[in-house]
Short mmCIF file of C-alpha atoms and ligand atoms in Angstrom, two decimals:
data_model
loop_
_atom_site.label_atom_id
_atom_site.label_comp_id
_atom_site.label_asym_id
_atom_site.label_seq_id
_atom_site.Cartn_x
_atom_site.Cartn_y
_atom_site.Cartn_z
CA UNK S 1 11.84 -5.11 10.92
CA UNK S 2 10.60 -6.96 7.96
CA UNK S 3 11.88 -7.45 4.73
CA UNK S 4 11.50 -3.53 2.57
CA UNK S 5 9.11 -3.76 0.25
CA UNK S 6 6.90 -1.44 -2.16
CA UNK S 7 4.69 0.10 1.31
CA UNK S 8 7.42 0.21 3.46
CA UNK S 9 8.29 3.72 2.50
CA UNK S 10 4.58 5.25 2.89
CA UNK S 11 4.00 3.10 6.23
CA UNK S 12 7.07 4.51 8.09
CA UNK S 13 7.29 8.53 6.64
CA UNK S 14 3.65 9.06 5.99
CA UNK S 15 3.42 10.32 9.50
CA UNK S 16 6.22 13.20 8.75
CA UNK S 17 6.59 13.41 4.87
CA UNK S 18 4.90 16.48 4.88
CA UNK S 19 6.60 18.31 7.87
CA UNK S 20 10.07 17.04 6.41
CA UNK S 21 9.91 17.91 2.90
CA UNK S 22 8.42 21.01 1.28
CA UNK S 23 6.03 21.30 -1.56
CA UNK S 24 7.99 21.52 -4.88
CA UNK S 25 9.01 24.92 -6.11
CA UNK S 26 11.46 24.57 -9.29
CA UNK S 27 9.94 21.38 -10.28
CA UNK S 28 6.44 23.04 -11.20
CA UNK S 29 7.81 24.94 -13.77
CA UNK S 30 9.69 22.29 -16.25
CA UNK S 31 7.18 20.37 -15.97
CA UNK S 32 4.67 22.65 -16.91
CA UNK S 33 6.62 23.47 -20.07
CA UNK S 34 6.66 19.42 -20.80
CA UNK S 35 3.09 18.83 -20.45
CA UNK S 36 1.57 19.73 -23.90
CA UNK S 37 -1.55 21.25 -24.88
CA UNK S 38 -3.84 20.66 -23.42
CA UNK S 39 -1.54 20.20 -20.42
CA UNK S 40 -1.73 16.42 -19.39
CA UNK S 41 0.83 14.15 -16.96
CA UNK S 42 1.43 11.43 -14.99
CA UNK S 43 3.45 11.34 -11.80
CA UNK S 44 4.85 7.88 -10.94
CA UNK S 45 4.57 7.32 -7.31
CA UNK S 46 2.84 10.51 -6.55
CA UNK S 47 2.48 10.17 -2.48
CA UNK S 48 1.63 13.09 -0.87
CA UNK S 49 0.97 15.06 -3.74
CA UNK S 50 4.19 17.50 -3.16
CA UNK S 51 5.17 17.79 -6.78
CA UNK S 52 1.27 16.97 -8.14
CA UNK S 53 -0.96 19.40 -6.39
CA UNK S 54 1.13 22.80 -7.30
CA UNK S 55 1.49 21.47 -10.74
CA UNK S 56 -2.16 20.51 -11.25
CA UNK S 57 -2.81 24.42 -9.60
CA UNK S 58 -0.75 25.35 -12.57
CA UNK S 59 -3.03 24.25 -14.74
CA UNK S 60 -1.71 20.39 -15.81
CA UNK S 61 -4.44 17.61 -15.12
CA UNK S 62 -2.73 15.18 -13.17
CA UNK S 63 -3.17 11.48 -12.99
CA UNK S 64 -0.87 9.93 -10.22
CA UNK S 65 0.01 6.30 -9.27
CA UNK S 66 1.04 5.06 -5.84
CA UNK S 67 0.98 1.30 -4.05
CA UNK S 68 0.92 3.34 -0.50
CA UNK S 69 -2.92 3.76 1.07
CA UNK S 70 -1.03 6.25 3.74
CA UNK S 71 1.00 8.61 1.58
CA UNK S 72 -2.69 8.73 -0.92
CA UNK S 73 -4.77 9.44 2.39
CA UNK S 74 -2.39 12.23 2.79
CA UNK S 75 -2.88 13.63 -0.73
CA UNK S 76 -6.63 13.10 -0.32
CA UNK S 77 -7.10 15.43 3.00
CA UNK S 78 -5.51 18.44 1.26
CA UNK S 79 -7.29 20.99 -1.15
CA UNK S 80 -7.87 19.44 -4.46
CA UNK S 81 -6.07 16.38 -3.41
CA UNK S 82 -9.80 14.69 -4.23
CA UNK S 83 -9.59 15.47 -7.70
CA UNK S 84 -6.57 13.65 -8.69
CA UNK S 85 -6.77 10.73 -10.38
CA UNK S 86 -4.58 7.81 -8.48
CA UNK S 87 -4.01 4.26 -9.46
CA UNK S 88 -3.65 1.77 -6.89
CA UNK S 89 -0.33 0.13 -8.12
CA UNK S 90 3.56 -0.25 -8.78
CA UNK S 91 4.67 2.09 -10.66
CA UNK S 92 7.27 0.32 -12.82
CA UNK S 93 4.28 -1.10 -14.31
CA UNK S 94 3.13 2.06 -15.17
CA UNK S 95 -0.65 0.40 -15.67
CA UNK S 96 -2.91 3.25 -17.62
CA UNK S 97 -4.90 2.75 -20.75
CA UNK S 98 -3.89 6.19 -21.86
CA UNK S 99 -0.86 7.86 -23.08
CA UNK S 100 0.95 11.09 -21.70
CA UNK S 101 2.83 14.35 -23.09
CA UNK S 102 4.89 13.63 -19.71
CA UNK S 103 5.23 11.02 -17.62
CA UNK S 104 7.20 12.24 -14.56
CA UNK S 105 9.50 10.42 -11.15
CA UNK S 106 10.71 12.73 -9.31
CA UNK S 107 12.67 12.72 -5.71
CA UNK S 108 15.03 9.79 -5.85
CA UNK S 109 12.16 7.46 -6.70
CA UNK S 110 13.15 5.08 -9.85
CA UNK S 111 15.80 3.84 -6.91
CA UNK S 112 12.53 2.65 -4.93
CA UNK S 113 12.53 -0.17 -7.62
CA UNK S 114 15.16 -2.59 -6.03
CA UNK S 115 16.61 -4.21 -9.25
CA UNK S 116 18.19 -3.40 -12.23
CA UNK S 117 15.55 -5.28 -14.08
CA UNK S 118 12.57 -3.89 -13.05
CA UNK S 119 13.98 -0.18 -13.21
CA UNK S 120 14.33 -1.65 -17.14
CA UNK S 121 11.14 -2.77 -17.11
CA UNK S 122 9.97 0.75 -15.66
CA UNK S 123 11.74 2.80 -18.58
CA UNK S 124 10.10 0.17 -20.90
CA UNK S 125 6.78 0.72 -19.21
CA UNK S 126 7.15 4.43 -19.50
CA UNK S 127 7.71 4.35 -23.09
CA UNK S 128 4.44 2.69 -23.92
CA UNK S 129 3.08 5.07 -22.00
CA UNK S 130 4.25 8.30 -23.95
CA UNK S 131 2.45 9.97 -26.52
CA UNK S 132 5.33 9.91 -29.50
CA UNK S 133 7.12 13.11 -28.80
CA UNK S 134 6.15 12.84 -25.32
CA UNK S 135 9.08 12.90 -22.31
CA UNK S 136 9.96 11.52 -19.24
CA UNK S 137 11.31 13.43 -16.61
CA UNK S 138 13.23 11.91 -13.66
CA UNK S 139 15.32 13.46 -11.25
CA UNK S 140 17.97 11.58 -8.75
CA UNK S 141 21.04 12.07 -6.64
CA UNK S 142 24.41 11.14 -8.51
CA UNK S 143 26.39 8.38 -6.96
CA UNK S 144 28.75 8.98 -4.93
CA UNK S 145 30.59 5.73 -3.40
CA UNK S 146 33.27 7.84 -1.46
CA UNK S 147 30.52 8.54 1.20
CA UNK S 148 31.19 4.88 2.55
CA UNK S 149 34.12 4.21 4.53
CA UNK S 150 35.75 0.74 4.07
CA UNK S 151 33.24 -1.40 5.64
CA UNK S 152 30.79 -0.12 2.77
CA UNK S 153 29.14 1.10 5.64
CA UNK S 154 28.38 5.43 6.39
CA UNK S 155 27.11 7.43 9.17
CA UNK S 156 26.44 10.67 8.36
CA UNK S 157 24.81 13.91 10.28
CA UNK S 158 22.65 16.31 8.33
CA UNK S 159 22.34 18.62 11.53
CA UNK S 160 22.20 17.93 15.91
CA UNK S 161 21.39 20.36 18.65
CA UNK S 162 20.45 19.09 22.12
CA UNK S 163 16.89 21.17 22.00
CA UNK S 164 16.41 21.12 18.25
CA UNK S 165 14.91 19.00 15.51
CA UNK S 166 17.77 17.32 14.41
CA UNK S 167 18.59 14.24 11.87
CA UNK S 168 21.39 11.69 11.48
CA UNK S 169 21.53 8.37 9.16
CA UNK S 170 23.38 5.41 9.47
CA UNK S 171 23.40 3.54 5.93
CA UNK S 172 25.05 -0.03 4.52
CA UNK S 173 25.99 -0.37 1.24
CA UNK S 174 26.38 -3.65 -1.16
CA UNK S 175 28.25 -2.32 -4.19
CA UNK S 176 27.28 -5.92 -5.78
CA UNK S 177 23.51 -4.95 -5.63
CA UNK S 178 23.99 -1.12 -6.13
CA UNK S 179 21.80 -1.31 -2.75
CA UNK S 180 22.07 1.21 0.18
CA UNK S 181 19.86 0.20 3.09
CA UNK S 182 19.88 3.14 5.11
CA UNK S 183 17.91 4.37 9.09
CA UNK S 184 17.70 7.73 9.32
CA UNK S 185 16.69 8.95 12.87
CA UNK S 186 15.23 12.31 13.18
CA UNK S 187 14.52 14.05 16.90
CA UNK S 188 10.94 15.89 15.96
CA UNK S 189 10.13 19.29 17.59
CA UNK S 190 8.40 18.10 20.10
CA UNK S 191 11.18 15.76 21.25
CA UNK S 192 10.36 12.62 20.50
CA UNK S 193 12.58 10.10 18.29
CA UNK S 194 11.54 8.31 15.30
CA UNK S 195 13.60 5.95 12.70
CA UNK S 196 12.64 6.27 8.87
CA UNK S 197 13.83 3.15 6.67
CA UNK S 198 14.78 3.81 3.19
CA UNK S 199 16.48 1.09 0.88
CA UNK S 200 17.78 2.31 -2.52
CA UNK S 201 19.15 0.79 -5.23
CA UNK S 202 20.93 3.18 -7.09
CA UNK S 203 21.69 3.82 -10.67
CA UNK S 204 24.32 5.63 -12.98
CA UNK S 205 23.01 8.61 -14.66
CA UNK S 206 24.80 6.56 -17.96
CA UNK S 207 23.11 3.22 -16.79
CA UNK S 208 20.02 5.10 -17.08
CA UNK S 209 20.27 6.39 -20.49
CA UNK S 210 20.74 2.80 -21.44
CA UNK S 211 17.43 1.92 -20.21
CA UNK S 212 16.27 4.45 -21.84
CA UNK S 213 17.30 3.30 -25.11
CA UNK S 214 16.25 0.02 -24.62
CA UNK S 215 12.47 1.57 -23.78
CA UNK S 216 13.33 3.33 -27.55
CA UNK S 217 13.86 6.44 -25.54
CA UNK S 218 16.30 9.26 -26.31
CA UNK S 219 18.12 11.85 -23.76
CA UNK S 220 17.04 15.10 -24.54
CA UNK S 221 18.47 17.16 -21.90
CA UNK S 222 20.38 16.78 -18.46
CA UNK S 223 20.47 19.23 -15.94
CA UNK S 224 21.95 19.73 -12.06
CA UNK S 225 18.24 21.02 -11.32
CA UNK S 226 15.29 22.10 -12.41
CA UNK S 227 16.08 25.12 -12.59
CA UNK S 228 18.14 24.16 -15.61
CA UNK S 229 21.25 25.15 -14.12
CA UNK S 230 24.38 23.32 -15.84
CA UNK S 231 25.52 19.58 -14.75
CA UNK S 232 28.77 18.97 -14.56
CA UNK S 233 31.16 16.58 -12.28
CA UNK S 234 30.50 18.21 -9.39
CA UNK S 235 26.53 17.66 -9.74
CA UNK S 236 25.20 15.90 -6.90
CA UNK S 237 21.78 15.23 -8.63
CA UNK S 238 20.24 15.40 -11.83
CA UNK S 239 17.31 16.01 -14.03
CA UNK S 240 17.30 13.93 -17.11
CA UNK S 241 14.36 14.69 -20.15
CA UNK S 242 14.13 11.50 -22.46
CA UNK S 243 12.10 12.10 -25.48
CA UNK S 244 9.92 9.13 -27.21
CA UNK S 245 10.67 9.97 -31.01
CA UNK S 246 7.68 11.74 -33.08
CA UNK S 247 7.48 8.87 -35.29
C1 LIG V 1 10.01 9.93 -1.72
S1 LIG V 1 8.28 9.68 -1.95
C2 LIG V 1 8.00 10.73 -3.36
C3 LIG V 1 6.58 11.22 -3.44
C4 LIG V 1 6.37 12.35 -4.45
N1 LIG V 1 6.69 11.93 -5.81
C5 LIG V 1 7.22 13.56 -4.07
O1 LIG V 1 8.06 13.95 -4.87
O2 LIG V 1 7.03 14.07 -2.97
C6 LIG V 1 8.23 8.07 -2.63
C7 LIG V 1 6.84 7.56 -2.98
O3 LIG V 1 7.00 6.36 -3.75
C8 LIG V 1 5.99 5.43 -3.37
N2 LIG V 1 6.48 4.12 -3.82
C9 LIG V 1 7.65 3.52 -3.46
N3 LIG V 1 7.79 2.38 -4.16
C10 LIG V 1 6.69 2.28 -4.97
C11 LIG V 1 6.29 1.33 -5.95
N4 LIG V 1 7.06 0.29 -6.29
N5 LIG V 1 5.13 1.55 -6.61
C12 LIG V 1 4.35 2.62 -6.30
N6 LIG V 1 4.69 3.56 -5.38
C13 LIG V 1 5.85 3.38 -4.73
C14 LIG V 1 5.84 5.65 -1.89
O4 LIG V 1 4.61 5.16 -1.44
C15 LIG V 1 5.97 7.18 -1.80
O5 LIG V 1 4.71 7.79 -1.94
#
């Protein structure tokens, strides 16, 4: 396999993104309560449209980016995936002419950005692209190094049957980096085997609201969910709200 890069992710789960995950339920409703009046917001890396198409049927105009042709032909084919703006691009550059109420990255994905620096330049990028008062809203898993045994290395089972759909991962971390390069396999219903890469490099919830302040951003809230319930140490995810300053 290649080196990862910025289409890896869209070229390997395109085909199954939309059987494995489901469209967004909790997410639709912060949001919407983020997005200003008249309701306006920009998803960074917007793939399939999980998060985008429910919120735009809420009544927010979306505008999306994504560097993955596959994961935007898969927004495309479904209704009102058409009228969606997308930009063609990384999203740590965040490269629009106009500023947002919200900019929003949800599911894991500022760790799709493979160095410290450019998830700093991604904050940065973010916070040129706010209106002043406007937020960004990020969600990601916290953490959690006692997952790997000694080795740095981890194989862990999310469910196995002989006859059923089942998925297991097998992941290598390099606590230098903050990188976990991870295969997961997954059986699909109608038997046959696939392997997914995904390459991370993770981030502190507290490293975060450093580059936040560097992008003259401010933490406004953190929650476990979206459903605002509380975060505490035993959080395995969060939802962080920065706020650009009014002035
Ligand atoms: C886990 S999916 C999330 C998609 C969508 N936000 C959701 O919640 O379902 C990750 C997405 O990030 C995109 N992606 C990964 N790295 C990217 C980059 N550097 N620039 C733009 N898109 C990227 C992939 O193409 C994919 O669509």
């Amino acid at each position: 396999m290649s080196e990862y890069d910025t289409g890896t992710f869209g070229e390997f789960w395109a085909p199954y993104y939309d059987d494995i995950f489901e469209e967004a339920a909790f997410e639709v409703g912060l949001l919407r309560e983020f997005a200003g009046d008249p309701p306006r917001a920009l998803e960074l890396a917007i793939g399939s449209g999980r998060v985008a198409l429910p919120l735009s049927q809420a009544g927010v105009e979306v505008t999306g980016i994504d560097i993955s042709d596959e994961m935007i032909s898969l927004l495309r084919a479904k209704p009102g995936g058409e009228a969606i703006e997308v930009i063609v691009g990384d999203f740590a550059d965040v490269g629009v002419d106009e500023t947002f109420p919200l900019v929003y990255l949800p599911f894991n994905t500022l760790f799709a950005l493979m160095t410290q620096e450019r998830q700093v330049e991604c904050f940065h990028n973010v916070g040129e692209a706010l209106e002043p008062g406007g937020r960004f809203v990020l969600d990601t898993f916290v953490p959690d190094l006692r997952r790997f045994d000694h080795n740095n290395t981890r194989m862990g089972v999310s469910s196995i049957s002989s006859n059923e759909a089942h998925a297991y991962e097998v992941s290598i971390h390099d606590p230098l980096t903050q990188k976990v390069v991870s295969h997961q396999v997954r059986r699909l219903e109608d038997g046959s085997t696939v392997v997914l890469p995904v390459t991370v490099r993770y981030a502190w919830p507290s490293e975060m609201d450093l580059m936040a302040r560097l992008a003259g951003l401010q933490l406004e809230h953190r929650w476990a969910w979206y459903d605002k319930r509380a975060y505490t140490e035993k959080a395995g995810q969060h939802v962080s709200v920065y706020r650009k300053p009014s002035q």
